[in-house]
Coordinates of C-alpha atoms and ligand atoms in Angstrom, one line a residue:
X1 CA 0.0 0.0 0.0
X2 CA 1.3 3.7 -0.8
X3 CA -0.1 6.8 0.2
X4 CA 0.6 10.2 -1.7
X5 CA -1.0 13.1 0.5
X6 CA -1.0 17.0 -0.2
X7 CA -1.3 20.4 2.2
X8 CA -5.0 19.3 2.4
X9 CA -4.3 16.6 4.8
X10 CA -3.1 19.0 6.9
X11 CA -5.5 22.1 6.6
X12 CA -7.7 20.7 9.2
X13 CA -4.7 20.8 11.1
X14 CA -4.8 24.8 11.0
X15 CA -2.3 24.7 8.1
X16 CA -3.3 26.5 4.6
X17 CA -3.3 24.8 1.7
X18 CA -1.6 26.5 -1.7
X19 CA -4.7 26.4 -3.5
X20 CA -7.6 25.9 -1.2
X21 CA -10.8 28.2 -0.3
X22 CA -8.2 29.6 2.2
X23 CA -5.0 29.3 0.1
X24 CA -1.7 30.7 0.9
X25 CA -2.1 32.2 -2.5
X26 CA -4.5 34.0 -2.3
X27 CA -2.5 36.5 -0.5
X28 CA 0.8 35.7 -2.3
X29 CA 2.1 34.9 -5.4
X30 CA 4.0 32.1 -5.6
X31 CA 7.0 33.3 -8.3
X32 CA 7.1 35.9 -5.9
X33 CA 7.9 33.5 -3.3
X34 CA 8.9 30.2 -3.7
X35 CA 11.2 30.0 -6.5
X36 CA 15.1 29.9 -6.7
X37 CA 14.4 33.6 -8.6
X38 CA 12.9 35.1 -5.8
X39 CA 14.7 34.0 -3.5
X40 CA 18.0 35.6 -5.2
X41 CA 15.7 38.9 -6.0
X42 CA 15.0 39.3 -2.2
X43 CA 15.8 36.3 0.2
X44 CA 14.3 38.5 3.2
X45 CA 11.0 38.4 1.8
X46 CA 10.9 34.8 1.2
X47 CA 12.2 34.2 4.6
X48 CA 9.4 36.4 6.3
X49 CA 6.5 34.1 4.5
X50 CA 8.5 31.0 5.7
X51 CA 8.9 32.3 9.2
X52 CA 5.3 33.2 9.1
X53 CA 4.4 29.5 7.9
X54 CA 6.7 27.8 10.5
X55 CA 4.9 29.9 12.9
X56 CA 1.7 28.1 11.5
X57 CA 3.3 24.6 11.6
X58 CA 4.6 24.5 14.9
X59 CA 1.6 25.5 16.5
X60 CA -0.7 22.8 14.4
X61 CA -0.9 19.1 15.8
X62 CA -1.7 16.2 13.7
X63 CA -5.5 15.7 12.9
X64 CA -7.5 12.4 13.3
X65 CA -6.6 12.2 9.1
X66 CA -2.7 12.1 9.9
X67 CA -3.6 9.3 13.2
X68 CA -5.7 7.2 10.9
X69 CA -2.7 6.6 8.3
X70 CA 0.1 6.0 11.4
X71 CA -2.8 3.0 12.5
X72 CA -2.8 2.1 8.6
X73 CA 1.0 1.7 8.7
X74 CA 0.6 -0.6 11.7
X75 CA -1.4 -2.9 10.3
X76 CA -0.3 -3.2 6.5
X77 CA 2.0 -5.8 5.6
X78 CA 4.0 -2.9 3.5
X79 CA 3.2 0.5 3.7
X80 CA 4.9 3.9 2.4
X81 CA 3.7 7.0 3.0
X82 CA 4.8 9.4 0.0
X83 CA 4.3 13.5 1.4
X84 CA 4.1 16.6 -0.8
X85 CA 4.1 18.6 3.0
X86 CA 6.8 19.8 4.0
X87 CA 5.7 19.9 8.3
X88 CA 6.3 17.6 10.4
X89 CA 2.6 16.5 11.3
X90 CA 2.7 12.5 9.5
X91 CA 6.1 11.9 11.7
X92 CA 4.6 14.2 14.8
X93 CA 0.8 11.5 14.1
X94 CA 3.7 8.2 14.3
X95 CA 4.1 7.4 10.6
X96 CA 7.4 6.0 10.4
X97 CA 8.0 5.5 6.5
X98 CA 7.5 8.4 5.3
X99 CA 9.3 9.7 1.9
X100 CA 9.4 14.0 2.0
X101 CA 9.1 14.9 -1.7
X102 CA 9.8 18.5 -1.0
X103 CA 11.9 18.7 1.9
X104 CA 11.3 19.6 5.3
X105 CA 10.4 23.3 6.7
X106 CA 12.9 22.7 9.4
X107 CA 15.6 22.3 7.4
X108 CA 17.9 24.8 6.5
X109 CA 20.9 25.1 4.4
X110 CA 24.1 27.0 3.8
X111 CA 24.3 27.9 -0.7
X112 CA 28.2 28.4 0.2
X113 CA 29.4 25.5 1.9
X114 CA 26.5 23.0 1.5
X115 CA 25.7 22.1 4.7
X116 CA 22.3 21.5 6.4
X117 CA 20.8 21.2 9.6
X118 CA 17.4 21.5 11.6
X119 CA 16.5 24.3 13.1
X120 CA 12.9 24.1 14.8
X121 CA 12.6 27.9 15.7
X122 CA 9.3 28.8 14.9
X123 CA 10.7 32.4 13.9
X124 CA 13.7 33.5 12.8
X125 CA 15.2 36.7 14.3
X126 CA 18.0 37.6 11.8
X127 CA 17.1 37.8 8.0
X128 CA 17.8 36.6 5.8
X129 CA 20.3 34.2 8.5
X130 CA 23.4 33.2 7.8
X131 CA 25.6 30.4 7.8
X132 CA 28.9 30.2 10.4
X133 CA 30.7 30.2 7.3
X134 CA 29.0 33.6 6.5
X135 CA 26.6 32.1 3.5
X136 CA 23.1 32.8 2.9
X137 CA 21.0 30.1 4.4
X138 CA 18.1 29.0 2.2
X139 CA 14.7 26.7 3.7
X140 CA 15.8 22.9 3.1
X141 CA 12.4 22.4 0.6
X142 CA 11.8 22.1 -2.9
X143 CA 10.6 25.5 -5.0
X144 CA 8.6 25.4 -8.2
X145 CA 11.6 24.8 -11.1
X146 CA 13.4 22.7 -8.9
X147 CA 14.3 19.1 -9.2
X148 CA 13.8 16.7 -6.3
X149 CA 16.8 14.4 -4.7
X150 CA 17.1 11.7 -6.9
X151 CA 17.5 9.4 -4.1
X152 CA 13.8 10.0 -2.7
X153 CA 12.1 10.6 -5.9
X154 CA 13.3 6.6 -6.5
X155 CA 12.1 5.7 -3.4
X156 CA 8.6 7.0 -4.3
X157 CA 8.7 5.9 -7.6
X158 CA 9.4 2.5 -6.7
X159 CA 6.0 2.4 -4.0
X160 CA 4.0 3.6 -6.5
X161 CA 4.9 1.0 -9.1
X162 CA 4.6 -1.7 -6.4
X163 CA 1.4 -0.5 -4.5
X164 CA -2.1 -2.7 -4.8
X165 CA -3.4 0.2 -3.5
X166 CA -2.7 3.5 -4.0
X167 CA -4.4 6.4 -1.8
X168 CA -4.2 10.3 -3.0
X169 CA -5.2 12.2 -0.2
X170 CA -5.8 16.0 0.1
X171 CA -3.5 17.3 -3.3
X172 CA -4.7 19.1 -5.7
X173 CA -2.5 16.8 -8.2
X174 CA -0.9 19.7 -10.2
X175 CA 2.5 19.7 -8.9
X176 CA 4.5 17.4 -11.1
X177 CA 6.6 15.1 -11.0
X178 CA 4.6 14.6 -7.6
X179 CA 1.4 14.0 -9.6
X180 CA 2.8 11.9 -11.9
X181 CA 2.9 9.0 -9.3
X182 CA -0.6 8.3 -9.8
X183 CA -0.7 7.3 -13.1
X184 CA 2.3 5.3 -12.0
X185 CA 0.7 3.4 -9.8
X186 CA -2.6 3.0 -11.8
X187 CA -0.6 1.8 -15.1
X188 CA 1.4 -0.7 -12.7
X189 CA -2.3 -1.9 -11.2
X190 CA -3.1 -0.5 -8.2
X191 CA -6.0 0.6 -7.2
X192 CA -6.4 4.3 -6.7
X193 CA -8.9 5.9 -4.4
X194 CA -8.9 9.4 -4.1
X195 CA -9.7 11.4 -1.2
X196 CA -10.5 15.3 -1.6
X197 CA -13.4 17.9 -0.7
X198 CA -13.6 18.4 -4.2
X199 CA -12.9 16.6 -7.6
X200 CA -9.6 17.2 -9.2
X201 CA -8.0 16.5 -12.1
X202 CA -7.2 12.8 -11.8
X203 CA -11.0 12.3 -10.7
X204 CA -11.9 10.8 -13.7
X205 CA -8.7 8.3 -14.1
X206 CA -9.0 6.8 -11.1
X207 CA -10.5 3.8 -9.1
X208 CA -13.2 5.8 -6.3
X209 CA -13.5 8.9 -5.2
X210 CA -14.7 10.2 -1.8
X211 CA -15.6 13.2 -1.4
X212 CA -15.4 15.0 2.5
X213 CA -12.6 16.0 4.4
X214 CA -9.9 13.2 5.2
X215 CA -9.7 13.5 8.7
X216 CA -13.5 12.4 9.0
X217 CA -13.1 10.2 5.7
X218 CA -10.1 8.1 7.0
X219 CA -10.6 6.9 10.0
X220 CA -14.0 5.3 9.0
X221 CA -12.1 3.9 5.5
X222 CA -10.0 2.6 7.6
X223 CA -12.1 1.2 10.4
Ligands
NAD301 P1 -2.8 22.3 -2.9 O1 -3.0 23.5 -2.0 O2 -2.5 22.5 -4.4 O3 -4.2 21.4 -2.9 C1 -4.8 21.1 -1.6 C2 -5.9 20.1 -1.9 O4 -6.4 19.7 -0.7 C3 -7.1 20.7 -2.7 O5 -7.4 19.8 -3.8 C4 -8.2 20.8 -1.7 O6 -9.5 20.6 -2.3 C5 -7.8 19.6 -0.8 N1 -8.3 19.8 0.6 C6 -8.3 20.9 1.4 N2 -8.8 20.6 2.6 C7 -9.0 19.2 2.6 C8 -9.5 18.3 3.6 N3 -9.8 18.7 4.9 N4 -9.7 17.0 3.3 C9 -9.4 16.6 2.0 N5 -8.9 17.4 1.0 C10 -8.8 18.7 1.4 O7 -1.7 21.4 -2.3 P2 -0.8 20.2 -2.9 O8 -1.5 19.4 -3.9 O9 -0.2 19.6 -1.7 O10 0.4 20.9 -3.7 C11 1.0 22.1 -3.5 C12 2.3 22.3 -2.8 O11 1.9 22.8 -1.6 C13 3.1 21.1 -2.4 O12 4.3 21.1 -3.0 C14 3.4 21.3 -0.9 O13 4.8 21.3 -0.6 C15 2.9 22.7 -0.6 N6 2.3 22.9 0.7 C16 2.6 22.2 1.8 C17 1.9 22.5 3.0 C18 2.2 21.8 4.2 O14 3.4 21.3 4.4 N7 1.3 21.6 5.1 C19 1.0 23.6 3.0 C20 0.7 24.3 1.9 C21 1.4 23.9 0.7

């Protein structure tokens, strides 16, 4: 069994989604913020809306969704839990295989020497901060034009193909190569059962689709 989930597993969590009623984007743009460019036109900016976002994230706690697939892990035989989020909430729920597409929000890294650590301030005092090597330290996740670590993307790619059944939980399905993993899994026979408020734009490829938020919807799937 795989699981791909998106920023909606998390909203009832207290965390925006990017594309939601409540989106993120709705008050930003993201080219303004979340892209290699912007972050080289003005890296304070970009650090403000991720401070303001870890802010979010580490007041949140996992909802009953994130609980139901940490009880799904401990029951299936093989289970792998592919996230688009970049909190902490699946890990903070007691999901232990879980494979971070886009990186971490506690992650930071130095663009001079290369290295990274974890830093779980909720708010940064000095921006844009700076490596001890003096460097400009970036947010350890993946921005639109980016490529993901080849490592993880394998890893994911690899559950997908292998997965009897495939759940998409909470994404809106438009980030790629994230989205691509469920026609992946669907070509290599799973079945796929979708889970979102609203149809998207794999609805009509897939297996089933229930409609309702996922941290009502999964704990009774499961059950
Ligand atoms: P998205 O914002 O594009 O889509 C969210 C989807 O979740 C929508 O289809 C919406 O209908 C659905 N949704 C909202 N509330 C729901 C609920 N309670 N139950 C079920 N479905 C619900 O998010 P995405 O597809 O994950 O892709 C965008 C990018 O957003 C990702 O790369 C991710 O890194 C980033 N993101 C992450 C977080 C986070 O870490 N929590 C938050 C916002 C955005």
């Amino acid at each position: 069994m795989a699981v791909l989930t998106g920023a909606g597993v998390s909203a009832e969590s207290g965390v925006p989604t990017f594309r939601g009623k409540d989106g993120l984007w709705k008050h930003y743009r993201p080219e303004d913020l979340a892209t290699p460019d912007a972050f080289s036109r003005d890296p304070r900016l970009v650090w403000q809306w991720y401070n303001w976002r870890r802010g979010l994230i580490a007041r949140a706690n996992p909802n009953r969704g994130h609980y139901a697939l940490a009880d799904l892990e401990r029951t299936a035989p093989e289970f792998t839990l592919i996230t688009q989020n970049v909190d902490d909430l699946h890990e903070q729920a007691g999901s232990k295989n879980v494979i971070k597409l886009h990186g971490d929000i506690w992650q930071v890294r130095c663009l001079s020497c290369g290295r990274d650590w974890i830093d779980t301030r909720p708010s940064i005092a000095e921006l844009p901060p700076r490596c001890g090597c003096g460097g400009l330290l970036r947010p350890g996740v993946v921005w639109f034009g980016e490529e993901l670590q080849p490592g993880i993307w394998d890893r994911a790619e690899y559950a997908a193909r292998r997965a009897q059944v495939f759940l998409v939980i909470g994404t809106s399905a438009v980030v790629y190569p994230a989205a691509g993993l469920v026609r992946m899994a669907k070509c290599s026979g799973a079945k796929v059962v979708e889970i979102n408020l609203a149809e998207t734009v794999i609805t009509s490829q897939i297996d089933a689709f229930l409609a309702g938020p996922c941290g009502e919807l999964l704990p009774k799937l499961i059950a």
